PDB file of C-alpha atoms in Angstrom:
ATOM      1  CA  UNK A   1       0.000   0.000   0.000  1.00 53.00           C
ATOM      2  CA  UNK A   2       1.739   3.133  -1.222  1.00 64.00           C
ATOM      3  CA  UNK A   3      -0.378   5.376   0.979  1.00 87.00           C
ATOM      4  CA  UNK A   4       0.071   3.410   4.218  1.00 94.00           C
ATOM      5  CA  UNK A   5       1.751   5.572   6.895  1.00 97.00           C
ATOM      6  CA  UNK A   6       4.909   3.501   7.180  1.00 98.00           C
ATOM      7  CA  UNK A   7       8.223   4.777   8.535  1.00 98.00           C
ATOM      8  CA  UNK A   8      11.122   2.448   7.798  1.00 98.00           C
ATOM      9  CA  UNK A   9      14.313   2.237   9.791  1.00 98.00           C
ATOM     10  CA  UNK A  10      17.026   2.824   7.136  1.00 98.00           C
ATOM     11  CA  UNK A  11      18.613  -0.575   7.824  1.00 98.00           C
ATOM     12  CA  UNK A  12      15.287  -2.296   7.138  1.00 98.00           C
ATOM     13  CA  UNK A  13      14.491  -0.201   4.065  1.00 98.00           C
ATOM     14  CA  UNK A  14      17.895  -0.967   2.551  1.00 98.00           C
ATOM     15  CA  UNK A  15      17.521  -4.692   3.212  1.00 98.00           C
ATOM     16  CA  UNK A  16      14.065  -4.861   1.630  1.00 98.00           C
ATOM     17  CA  UNK A  17      15.197  -2.861  -1.401  1.00 97.00           C
ATOM     18  CA  UNK A  18      18.108  -5.260  -1.901  1.00 97.00           C
ATOM     19  CA  UNK A  19      15.986  -8.392  -1.442  1.00 97.00           C
ATOM     20  CA  UNK A  20      17.804  -9.359   1.736  1.00 98.00           C
ATOM     21  CA  UNK A  21      16.095 -11.371   4.483  1.00 98.00           C
ATOM     22  CA  UNK A  22      14.097  -9.420   7.070  1.00 98.00           C
ATOM     23  CA  UNK A  23      12.246 -10.742  10.130  1.00 99.00           C
ATOM     24  CA  UNK A  24       9.402  -8.777  11.722  1.00 99.00           C
ATOM     25  CA  UNK A  25       9.025  -8.635  15.508  1.00 98.00           C
ATOM     26  CA  UNK A  26       5.978  -7.639  17.537  1.00 98.00           C
ATOM     27  CA  UNK A  27       6.015  -5.050  20.291  1.00 98.00           C
ATOM     28  CA  UNK A  28       3.316  -6.129  22.778  1.00 94.00           C
ATOM     29  CA  UNK A  29       5.834  -8.552  24.238  1.00 92.00           C
ATOM     30  CA  UNK A  30       7.892  -5.457  25.075  1.00 94.00           C
ATOM     31  CA  UNK A  31       5.110  -3.291  26.516  1.00 94.00           C
ATOM     32  CA  UNK A  32       2.759  -5.907  27.969  1.00 87.00           C
ATOM     33  CA  UNK A  33       4.701  -9.165  28.212  1.00 79.00           C
ATOM     34  CA  UNK A  34       7.721  -8.330  30.348  1.00 81.00           C
ATOM     35  CA  UNK A  35       8.707  -5.750  32.968  1.00 82.00           C
ATOM     36  CA  UNK A  36      11.388  -3.079  32.541  1.00 91.00           C
ATOM     37  CA  UNK A  37      14.331  -3.536  32.122  1.00 91.00           C
ATOM     38  CA  UNK A  38      14.021  -7.193  31.087  1.00 87.00           C
ATOM     39  CA  UNK A  39      11.774  -6.158  28.197  1.00 92.00           C
ATOM     40  CA  UNK A  40      14.433  -3.877  26.745  1.00 95.00           C
ATOM     41  CA  UNK A  41      17.226  -6.385  27.232  1.00 95.00           C
ATOM     42  CA  UNK A  42      15.102  -9.090  25.610  1.00 94.00           C
ATOM     43  CA  UNK A  43      14.250  -6.892  22.621  1.00 97.00           C
ATOM     44  CA  UNK A  44      17.899  -6.033  21.999  1.00 97.00           C
ATOM     45  CA  UNK A  45      18.998  -9.649  22.390  1.00 98.00           C
ATOM     46  CA  UNK A  46      16.336 -10.957  20.029  1.00 98.00           C
ATOM     47  CA  UNK A  47      17.237  -8.388  17.385  1.00 98.00           C
ATOM     48  CA  UNK A  48      20.879  -9.473  17.677  1.00 98.00           C
ATOM     49  CA  UNK A  49      19.887 -13.135  17.332  1.00 98.00           C
ATOM     50  CA  UNK A  50      18.250 -12.284  14.020  1.00 98.00           C
ATOM     51  CA  UNK A  51      21.327 -10.400  12.826  1.00 98.00           C
ATOM     52  CA  UNK A  52      23.527 -13.317  13.858  1.00 98.00           C
ATOM     53  CA  UNK A  53      21.289 -15.521  11.712  1.00 98.00           C
ATOM     54  CA  UNK A  54      21.963 -13.428   8.615  1.00 98.00           C
ATOM     55  CA  UNK A  55      18.742 -11.416   8.572  1.00 98.00           C
ATOM     56  CA  UNK A  56      17.677  -7.887   9.534  1.00 98.00           C
ATOM     57  CA  UNK A  57      15.255  -7.406  12.466  1.00 98.00           C
ATOM     58  CA  UNK A  58      12.244  -5.103  12.127  1.00 98.00           C
ATOM     59  CA  UNK A  59      10.486  -4.463  15.422  1.00 98.00           C
ATOM     60  CA  UNK A  60       7.079  -2.934  14.666  1.00 98.00           C
ATOM     61  CA  UNK A  61       5.100  -0.376  16.676  1.00 98.00           C
ATOM     62  CA  UNK A  62       2.738   2.566  16.146  1.00 98.00           C
ATOM     63  CA  UNK A  63       4.144   5.881  17.337  1.00 98.00           C
ATOM     64  CA  UNK A  64       3.390   9.477  16.394  1.00 97.00           C
ATOM     65  CA  UNK A  65       0.744   8.601  13.822  1.00 98.00           C
ATOM     66  CA  UNK A  66       3.000   6.214  11.895  1.00 98.00           C
ATOM     67  CA  UNK A  67       3.620   2.472  11.725  1.00 98.00           C
ATOM     68  CA  UNK A  68       7.317   2.090  12.425  1.00 98.00           C
ATOM     69  CA  UNK A  69       8.958  -0.785  10.570  1.00 98.00           C
ATOM     70  CA  UNK A  70      12.106  -1.199  12.630  1.00 98.00           C
ATOM     71  CA  UNK A  71      13.011   0.868  15.680  1.00 98.00           C
ATOM     72  CA  UNK A  72      16.215   2.752  16.445  1.00 97.00           C
ATOM     73  CA  UNK A  73      17.854   2.029  19.829  1.00 96.00           C
ATOM     74  CA  UNK A  74      16.481   5.317  21.151  1.00 97.00           C
ATOM     75  CA  UNK A  75      12.929   4.616  19.944  1.00 97.00           C
ATOM     76  CA  UNK A  76      13.068   1.062  21.274  1.00 97.00           C
ATOM     77  CA  UNK A  77      14.075   2.374  24.694  1.00 96.00           C
ATOM     78  CA  UNK A  78      11.244   4.909  24.612  1.00 97.00           C
ATOM     79  CA  UNK A  79       8.713   2.201  23.755  1.00 97.00           C
ATOM     80  CA  UNK A  80      10.012  -0.153  26.446  1.00 97.00           C
ATOM     81  CA  UNK A  81       9.416   2.565  29.058  1.00 97.00           C
ATOM     82  CA  UNK A  82       5.937   3.568  27.846  1.00 96.00           C
ATOM     83  CA  UNK A  83       3.603   2.561  30.697  1.00 91.00           C
ATOM     84  CA  UNK A  84       0.253   2.935  28.924  1.00 92.00           C
ATOM     85  CA  UNK A  85       0.936   1.835  25.369  1.00 96.00           C
ATOM     86  CA  UNK A  86      -2.192   0.615  23.612  1.00 96.00           C
ATOM     87  CA  UNK A  87      -2.386  -3.065  22.694  1.00 94.00           C
ATOM     88  CA  UNK A  88      -3.218  -3.067  19.000  1.00 96.00           C
ATOM     89  CA  UNK A  89      -4.956  -5.618  16.820  1.00 96.00           C
ATOM     90  CA  UNK A  90      -6.756  -5.311  13.471  1.00 97.00           C
ATOM     91  CA  UNK A  91      -9.738  -3.558  15.037  1.00 97.00           C
ATOM     92  CA  UNK A  92      -7.870  -0.610  16.546  1.00 97.00           C
ATOM     93  CA  UNK A  93      -4.611  -0.068  14.663  1.00 98.00           C
ATOM     94  CA  UNK A  94      -6.136   2.577  12.366  1.00 98.00           C
ATOM     95  CA  UNK A  95      -7.704   4.467  15.280  1.00 98.00           C
ATOM     96  CA  UNK A  96      -4.371   4.508  17.121  1.00 98.00           C
ATOM     97  CA  UNK A  97      -2.606   5.934  14.073  1.00 98.00           C
ATOM     98  CA  UNK A  98      -5.207   8.669  13.755  1.00 98.00           C
ATOM     99  CA  UNK A  99      -5.093   9.561  17.469  1.00 98.00           C
ATOM    100  CA  UNK A 100      -1.306   9.735  17.528  1.00 97.00           C
ATOM    101  CA  UNK A 101      -1.097   7.426  20.533  1.00 97.00           C
ATOM    102  CA  UNK A 102       1.699   4.940  21.104  1.00 98.00           C
ATOM    103  CA  UNK A 103       0.556   1.419  20.327  1.00 98.00           C
ATOM    104  CA  UNK A 104       2.241  -1.963  20.591  1.00 98.00           C
ATOM    105  CA  UNK A 105       1.367  -4.490  17.915  1.00 98.00           C
ATOM    106  CA  UNK A 106      -0.068  -7.917  18.697  1.00 96.00           C
ATOM    107  CA  UNK A 107       0.466 -10.882  16.380  1.00 97.00           C
ATOM    108  CA  UNK A 108      -2.459  -9.758  14.195  1.00 97.00           C
ATOM    109  CA  UNK A 109      -1.358  -6.126  13.918  1.00 98.00           C
ATOM    110  CA  UNK A 110       2.266  -7.103  13.329  1.00 98.00           C
ATOM    111  CA  UNK A 111       1.203  -9.412  10.502  1.00 98.00           C
ATOM    112  CA  UNK A 112      -0.758  -6.582   8.884  1.00 98.00           C
ATOM    113  CA  UNK A 113       2.199  -4.196   9.123  1.00 98.00           C
ATOM    114  CA  UNK A 114       4.668  -6.820   7.931  1.00 98.00           C
ATOM    115  CA  UNK A 115       2.601  -7.580   4.828  1.00 98.00           C
ATOM    116  CA  UNK A 116       2.251  -3.845   4.090  1.00 98.00           C
ATOM    117  CA  UNK A 117       6.035  -3.519   4.359  1.00 98.00           C
ATOM    118  CA  UNK A 118       6.780  -6.558   2.215  1.00 98.00           C
ATOM    119  CA  UNK A 119       8.172  -8.724   5.048  1.00 98.00           C
ATOM    120  CA  UNK A 120       7.447 -12.444   4.713  1.00 98.00           C
ATOM    121  CA  UNK A 121       8.504 -13.791   8.124  1.00 98.00           C
ATOM    122  CA  UNK A 122       7.515 -12.781  11.639  1.00 98.00           C
ATOM    123  CA  UNK A 123       8.920 -14.259  14.868  1.00 98.00           C
ATOM    124  CA  UNK A 124       7.003 -13.986  18.127  1.00 97.00           C
ATOM    125  CA  UNK A 125       6.590 -15.779  21.453  1.00 95.00           C
ATOM    126  CA  UNK A 126       3.200 -17.458  21.224  1.00 94.00           C
ATOM    127  CA  UNK A 127       0.050 -16.719  19.264  1.00 95.00           C
ATOM    128  CA  UNK A 128      -3.281 -15.830  20.816  1.00 92.00           C
ATOM    129  CA  UNK A 129      -6.057 -18.332  20.426  1.00 94.00           C
ATOM    130  CA  UNK A 130      -9.318 -19.654  21.810  1.00 94.00           C
ATOM    131  CA  UNK A 131      -9.624 -18.831  25.502  1.00 89.00           C
ATOM    132  CA  UNK A 132     -10.943 -21.419  27.908  1.00 87.00           C
ATOM    133  CA  UNK A 133     -14.694 -21.064  28.265  1.00 86.00           C
ATOM    134  CA  UNK A 134     -14.977 -19.516  24.814  1.00 87.00           C
ATOM    135  CA  UNK A 135     -18.146 -21.546  24.227  1.00 88.00           C
ATOM    136  CA  UNK A 136     -19.865 -19.041  26.525  1.00 85.00           C
ATOM    137  CA  UNK A 137     -17.569 -15.987  26.415  1.00 85.00           C
ATOM    138  CA  UNK A 138     -16.781 -16.124  22.665  1.00 89.00           C
ATOM    139  CA  UNK A 139     -13.269 -14.920  23.589  1.00 88.00           C
ATOM    140  CA  UNK A 140     -11.181 -15.832  20.546  1.00 92.00           C
ATOM    141  CA  UNK A 141      -8.042 -13.949  19.566  1.00 93.00           C
ATOM    142  CA  UNK A 142      -8.020 -11.997  16.320  1.00 94.00           C
ATOM    143  CA  UNK A 143      -4.622 -13.615  15.675  1.00 96.00           C
ATOM    144  CA  UNK A 144      -6.385 -16.711  14.331  1.00 97.00           C
ATOM    145  CA  UNK A 145      -8.463 -14.836  11.759  1.00 97.00           C
ATOM    146  CA  UNK A 146      -5.378 -12.855  10.741  1.00 98.00           C
ATOM    147  CA  UNK A 147      -3.442 -16.028  10.021  1.00 98.00           C
ATOM    148  CA  UNK A 148      -6.211 -17.030   7.620  1.00 98.00           C
ATOM    149  CA  UNK A 149      -6.012 -13.851   5.533  1.00 98.00           C
ATOM    150  CA  UNK A 150      -2.538 -12.277   5.789  1.00 98.00           C
ATOM    151  CA  UNK A 151       0.331 -13.887   3.898  1.00 98.00           C
ATOM    152  CA  UNK A 152       3.042 -13.939   6.551  1.00 98.00           C
ATOM    153  CA  UNK A 153       4.820 -16.969   8.010  1.00 98.00           C
ATOM    154  CA  UNK A 154       4.598 -16.718  11.803  1.00 98.00           C
ATOM    155  CA  UNK A 155       7.128 -18.525  13.987  1.00 98.00           C
ATOM    156  CA  UNK A 156       5.856 -19.103  17.532  1.00 98.00           C
ATOM    157  CA  UNK A 157       6.270 -21.593  20.373  1.00 98.00           C
ATOM    158  CA  UNK A 158       2.719 -22.762  19.757  1.00 95.00           C
ATOM    159  CA  UNK A 159      -0.273 -21.195  21.482  1.00 91.00           C
ATOM    160  CA  UNK A 160       0.103 -19.973  25.042  1.00 83.00           C
ATOM    161  CA  UNK A 161      -0.723 -22.799  27.461  1.00 85.00           C
ATOM    162  CA  UNK A 162      -3.258 -20.526  29.198  1.00 90.00           C
ATOM    163  CA  UNK A 163      -5.508 -21.090  26.156  1.00 92.00           C
ATOM    164  CA  UNK A 164      -7.687 -23.960  24.981  1.00 95.00           C
ATOM    165  CA  UNK A 165      -5.185 -25.531  22.583  1.00 95.00           C
ATOM    166  CA  UNK A 166      -7.480 -28.155  20.980  1.00 96.00           C
ATOM    167  CA  UNK A 167     -10.099 -25.512  20.157  1.00 97.00           C
ATOM    168  CA  UNK A 168      -7.382 -23.175  18.884  1.00 97.00           C
ATOM    169  CA  UNK A 169      -6.184 -25.846  16.468  1.00 98.00           C
ATOM    170  CA  UNK A 170      -9.770 -26.532  15.363  1.00 97.00           C
ATOM    171  CA  UNK A 171     -10.317 -22.854  14.494  1.00 97.00           C
ATOM    172  CA  UNK A 172      -7.032 -22.747  12.563  1.00 98.00           C
ATOM    173  CA  UNK A 173      -8.010 -25.872  10.641  1.00 97.00           C
ATOM    174  CA  UNK A 174     -11.462 -24.484   9.838  1.00 97.00           C
ATOM    175  CA  UNK A 175      -9.839 -21.352   8.440  1.00 97.00           C
ATOM    176  CA  UNK A 176      -7.328 -23.255   6.321  1.00 97.00           C
ATOM    177  CA  UNK A 177      -4.205 -22.180   8.218  1.00 98.00           C
ATOM    178  CA  UNK A 178      -1.245 -24.576   7.865  1.00 98.00           C
ATOM    179  CA  UNK A 179       0.046 -25.476  11.334  1.00 98.00           C
ATOM    180  CA  UNK A 180       3.575 -26.824  11.026  1.00 98.00           C
ATOM    181  CA  UNK A 181       5.411 -28.332  13.997  1.00 98.00           C
ATOM    182  CA  UNK A 182       9.153 -27.860  13.609  1.00 98.00           C
ATOM    183  CA  UNK A 183      11.368 -30.834  14.408  1.00 98.00           C
ATOM    184  CA  UNK A 184       8.715 -32.839  16.263  1.00 98.00           C
ATOM    185  CA  UNK A 185       5.263 -34.249  15.633  1.00 98.00           C
ATOM    186  CA  UNK A 186       3.542 -32.736  18.681  1.00 97.00           C
ATOM    187  CA  UNK A 187       2.212 -29.210  18.832  1.00 97.00           C
ATOM    188  CA  UNK A 188       4.218 -27.346  21.492  1.00 97.00           C
ATOM    189  CA  UNK A 189       2.553 -25.559  24.417  1.00 95.00           C
ATOM    190  CA  UNK A 190       4.619 -22.378  24.805  1.00 96.00           C
ATOM    191  CA  UNK A 191       6.504 -22.945  28.094  1.00 96.00           C
ATOM    192  CA  UNK A 192       6.372 -26.715  27.474  1.00 96.00           C
ATOM    193  CA  UNK A 193       7.779 -28.623  24.514  1.00 97.00           C
ATOM    194  CA  UNK A 194       4.831 -30.983  24.378  1.00 95.00           C
ATOM    195  CA  UNK A 195       1.067 -30.515  24.580  1.00 95.00           C
ATOM    196  CA  UNK A 196       0.095 -34.149  23.975  1.00 94.00           C
ATOM    197  CA  UNK A 197      -1.615 -33.062  20.742  1.00 96.00           C
ATOM    198  CA  UNK A 198      -0.316 -34.138  17.345  1.00 97.00           C
ATOM    199  CA  UNK A 199       0.311 -31.228  14.993  1.00 97.00           C
ATOM    200  CA  UNK A 200      -1.369 -31.291  11.559  1.00 97.00           C
ATOM    201  CA  UNK A 201       1.945 -30.899   9.711  1.00 98.00           C
ATOM    202  CA  UNK A 202       5.649 -31.356  10.408  1.00 98.00           C
ATOM    203  CA  UNK A 203       8.789 -30.014   8.764  1.00 98.00           C
ATOM    204  CA  UNK A 204      12.362 -30.524   9.931  1.00 98.00           C
ATOM    205  CA  UNK A 205      14.132 -27.763   8.012  1.00 98.00           C
ATOM    206  CA  UNK A 206      13.830 -24.043   7.411  1.00 98.00           C
ATOM    207  CA  UNK A 207      14.191 -24.685   3.678  1.00 98.00           C
ATOM    208  CA  UNK A 208      10.996 -26.785   3.621  1.00 98.00           C
ATOM    209  CA  UNK A 209       9.067 -24.112   5.512  1.00 98.00           C
ATOM    210  CA  UNK A 210      10.322 -21.424   3.127  1.00 98.00           C
ATOM    211  CA  UNK A 211       9.341 -23.547   0.129  1.00 98.00           C
ATOM    212  CA  UNK A 212       5.832 -24.015   1.556  1.00 98.00           C
ATOM    213  CA  UNK A 213       5.509 -20.240   2.054  1.00 98.00           C
ATOM    214  CA  UNK A 214       6.465 -19.579  -1.558  1.00 98.00           C
ATOM    215  CA  UNK A 215       4.251 -22.393  -2.875  1.00 98.00           C
ATOM    216  CA  UNK A 216       1.220 -20.858  -1.162  1.00 98.00           C
ATOM    217  CA  UNK A 217       1.941 -17.632  -3.038  1.00 97.00           C
ATOM    218  CA  UNK A 218       2.289 -19.540  -6.329  1.00 97.00           C
ATOM    219  CA  UNK A 219      -1.076 -21.207  -5.703  1.00 98.00           C
ATOM    220  CA  UNK A 220      -2.738 -17.906  -4.873  1.00 97.00           C
ATOM    221  CA  UNK A 221      -3.783 -19.098  -1.427  1.00 97.00           C
ATOM    222  CA  UNK A 222      -4.828 -16.471   1.078  1.00 96.00           C
ATOM    223  CA  UNK A 223      -3.303 -16.276   4.516  1.00 98.00           C
ATOM    224  CA  UNK A 224      -0.086 -17.236   6.191  1.00 98.00           C
ATOM    225  CA  UNK A 225       1.246 -20.275   7.947  1.00 98.00           C
ATOM    226  CA  UNK A 226       1.968 -20.970  11.598  1.00 98.00           C
ATOM    227  CA  UNK A 227       5.295 -22.569  12.447  1.00 98.00           C
ATOM    228  CA  UNK A 228       5.140 -24.100  15.939  1.00 98.00           C
ATOM    229  CA  UNK A 229       8.732 -24.165  17.207  1.00 98.00           C
ATOM    230  CA  UNK A 230       9.168 -25.939  20.566  1.00 98.00           C
ATOM    231  CA  UNK A 231      11.068 -24.242  23.363  1.00 98.00           C
ATOM    232  CA  UNK A 232      14.543 -25.770  23.896  1.00 97.00           C
ATOM    233  CA  UNK A 233      14.413 -28.694  26.340  1.00 97.00           C
ATOM    234  CA  UNK A 234      16.839 -27.050  28.741  1.00 97.00           C
ATOM    235  CA  UNK A 235      14.528 -24.053  29.162  1.00 97.00           C
ATOM    236  CA  UNK A 236      11.058 -25.608  29.265  1.00 97.00           C
ATOM    237  CA  UNK A 237       8.634 -25.881  32.149  1.00 97.00           C
ATOM    238  CA  UNK A 238       6.956 -29.250  31.441  1.00 95.00           C
ATOM    239  CA  UNK A 239       3.173 -29.296  31.280  1.00 93.00           C
ATOM    240  CA  UNK A 240       2.678 -31.195  34.580  1.00 94.00           C
ATOM    241  CA  UNK A 241       4.600 -28.398  36.349  1.00 96.00           C
ATOM    242  CA  UNK A 242       3.095 -25.356  34.641  1.00 95.00           C
ATOM    243  CA  UNK A 243      -0.550 -26.470  34.448  1.00 94.00           C
ATOM    244  CA  UNK A 244      -1.373 -26.162  38.209  1.00 96.00           C
ATOM    245  CA  UNK A 245       0.092 -22.644  38.115  1.00 96.00           C
ATOM    246  CA  UNK A 246      -2.006 -21.742  35.077  1.00 94.00           C
ATOM    247  CA  UNK A 247      -5.142 -23.126  36.724  1.00 94.00           C
ATOM    248  CA  UNK A 248      -4.532 -20.991  39.822  1.00 96.00           C
ATOM    249  CA  UNK A 249      -3.978 -17.868  37.693  1.00 94.00           C
ATOM    250  CA  UNK A 250      -7.153 -18.552  35.718  1.00 91.00           C
ATOM    251  CA  UNK A 251      -9.148 -18.974  38.927  1.00 94.00           C
ATOM    252  CA  UNK A 252      -7.832 -15.660  40.235  1.00 96.00           C
ATOM    253  CA  UNK A 253      -8.650 -13.896  36.961  1.00 93.00           C
ATOM    254  CA  UNK A 254     -12.223 -15.171  37.054  1.00 90.00           C
ATOM    255  CA  UNK A 255     -12.625 -14.165  40.693  1.00 96.00           C
ATOM    256  CA  UNK A 256     -11.416 -10.639  39.949  1.00 95.00           C
ATOM    257  CA  UNK A 257     -13.541 -10.240  36.815  1.00 92.00           C
ATOM    258  CA  UNK A 258     -10.551  -9.813  34.508  1.00 90.00           C
ATOM    259  CA  UNK A 259     -11.733  -9.961  30.892  1.00 80.00           C
ATOM    260  CA  UNK A 260     -11.023  -9.135  27.232  1.00 76.00           C
ATOM    261  CA  UNK A 261      -7.577  -7.703  26.449  1.00 72.00           C
ATOM    262  CA  UNK A 262      -6.644  -7.615  30.136  1.00 82.00           C
ATOM    263  CA  UNK A 263      -6.765 -11.394  30.530  1.00 83.00           C
ATOM    264  CA  UNK A 264      -3.442 -12.389  28.966  1.00 79.00           C
ATOM    265  CA  UNK A 265      -1.290  -9.694  30.660  1.00 80.00           C
ATOM    266  CA  UNK A 266      -2.914 -10.533  34.007  1.00 89.00           C
ATOM    267  CA  UNK A 267      -2.293 -14.255  33.611  1.00 90.00           C
ATOM    268  CA  UNK A 268       1.303 -13.808  32.479  1.00 85.00           C
ATOM    269  CA  UNK A 269       2.015 -11.555  35.455  1.00 89.00           C
ATOM    270  CA  UNK A 270       0.506 -14.019  37.926  1.00 94.00           C
ATOM    271  CA  UNK A 271       2.335 -16.963  36.352  1.00 94.00           C
ATOM    272  CA  UNK A 272       5.581 -14.991  36.597  1.00 91.00           C
ATOM    273  CA  UNK A 273       4.978 -14.444  40.315  1.00 95.00           C
ATOM    274  CA  UNK A 274       3.825 -17.985  41.035  1.00 96.00           C
ATOM    275  CA  UNK A 275       6.844 -19.532  39.262  1.00 96.00           C
ATOM    276  CA  UNK A 276       9.311 -17.214  40.970  1.00 95.00           C
ATOM    277  CA  UNK A 277      10.263 -15.680  37.641  1.00 93.00           C
ATOM    278  CA  UNK A 278      10.942 -18.998  35.929  1.00 95.00           C
ATOM    279  CA  UNK A 279       8.223 -18.365  33.346  1.00 94.00           C
ATOM    280  CA  UNK A 280       9.955 -15.166  32.241  1.00 90.00           C
ATOM    281  CA  UNK A 281      13.270 -16.982  31.785  1.00 93.00           C
ATOM    282  CA  UNK A 282      11.496 -19.586  29.660  1.00 95.00           C
ATOM    283  CA  UNK A 283       9.653 -16.886  27.719  1.00 92.00           C
ATOM    284  CA  UNK A 284      12.887 -15.145  26.793  1.00 93.00           C
ATOM    285  CA  UNK A 285      14.471 -18.448  25.748  1.00 96.00           C
ATOM    286  CA  UNK A 286      11.576 -19.401  23.471  1.00 97.00           C
ATOM    287  CA  UNK A 287      11.395 -15.957  21.857  1.00 97.00           C
ATOM    288  CA  UNK A 288      15.120 -16.127  21.071  1.00 98.00           C
ATOM    289  CA  UNK A 289      14.685 -19.639  19.693  1.00 98.00           C
ATOM    290  CA  UNK A 290      11.864 -18.447  17.439  1.00 98.00           C
ATOM    291  CA  UNK A 291      13.914 -15.470  16.263  1.00 98.00           C
ATOM    292  CA  UNK A 292      16.756 -17.775  15.232  1.00 98.00           C
ATOM    293  CA  UNK A 293      14.413 -20.047  13.268  1.00 98.00           C
ATOM    294  CA  UNK A 294      12.674 -17.022  11.756  1.00 98.00           C
ATOM    295  CA  UNK A 295      16.023 -15.749  10.490  1.00 98.00           C
ATOM    296  CA  UNK A 296      16.767 -19.150   8.936  1.00 98.00           C
ATOM    297  CA  UNK A 297      13.418 -19.204   7.143  1.00 98.00           C
ATOM    298  CA  UNK A 298      13.825 -15.606   5.903  1.00 98.00           C
ATOM    299  CA  UNK A 299      17.286 -16.434   4.566  1.00 98.00           C
ATOM    300  CA  UNK A 300      15.902 -19.459   2.694  1.00 98.00           C
ATOM    301  CA  UNK A 301      13.050 -17.428   1.195  1.00 98.00           C
ATOM    302  CA  UNK A 302      15.536 -14.780   0.064  1.00 98.00           C
ATOM    303  CA  UNK A 303      17.768 -17.432  -1.515  1.00 97.00           C
ATOM    304  CA  UNK A 304      14.866 -18.996  -3.376  1.00 96.00           C
ATOM    305  CA  UNK A 305      13.640 -15.650  -4.670  1.00 94.00           C
ATOM    306  CA  UNK A 306      17.126 -14.701  -5.810  1.00 90.00           C
ATOM    307  CA  UNK A 307      17.425 -17.945  -7.793  1.00 86.00           C
ATOM    308  CA  UNK A 308      14.030 -17.372  -9.380  1.00 73.00           C
TER     309      UNK A 308
END
């Protein structure tokens, strides 16, 4: 979109113009997912992981009436210290741009911005999904609908274990979203490598994932694909350990009437406290792991496009 209000970091603009690999990064993990200063340290580390993998990082946020595709160190620091940044999805990204507020992009909003900018790969922590009790609350993340219509490959450690994973996978299947487990047959559960649920698809190399991304474009298929990349074994909190903590956090959220966009930040904060900070350590490890795989996939897409 030529008229989209995009502001590119020069490093990102140069890479895209030259056909070099670029990996998009969301910003809600910075503003809503981790406390200062861990959020800033994590953001810098993840960007460096992508550079080390041969790609250029592009952290995305809305600031000053523009969608920023890549943030300078100064702007990244400013965002990481913004206490009331808006949490943006498809429904409110335009309103935030118009109002001039600072907004952090969720998976859905980051996918929209990445596609506008011409970025094929996006690395995140975990996607949103179907919340428990959605049969009565209808609380389903816009991330799932976005995956069905926006042509970006999203690398995540599965869906957050606070969600209803079976229902999340059902919605993705209904909407024709390829769900690819990387290096294992089970769908991962964010902090845990294994959910006990077999993933619909499996690939064991970044080259295969890149080829599938390009083939979808050749076939004219709408939407992106979800790459479920399990957290490294050394960093995981196995499901039997994390589930009682999640159940306690969910009970507290219900008792306090926490709802809508406030649910996930509340749960993540309580899980952080209840695990003595272990969940944050795991979160950082899985985000870095996804960034490294995202860089590999972006490099393979760039190679394939150069050959073509």
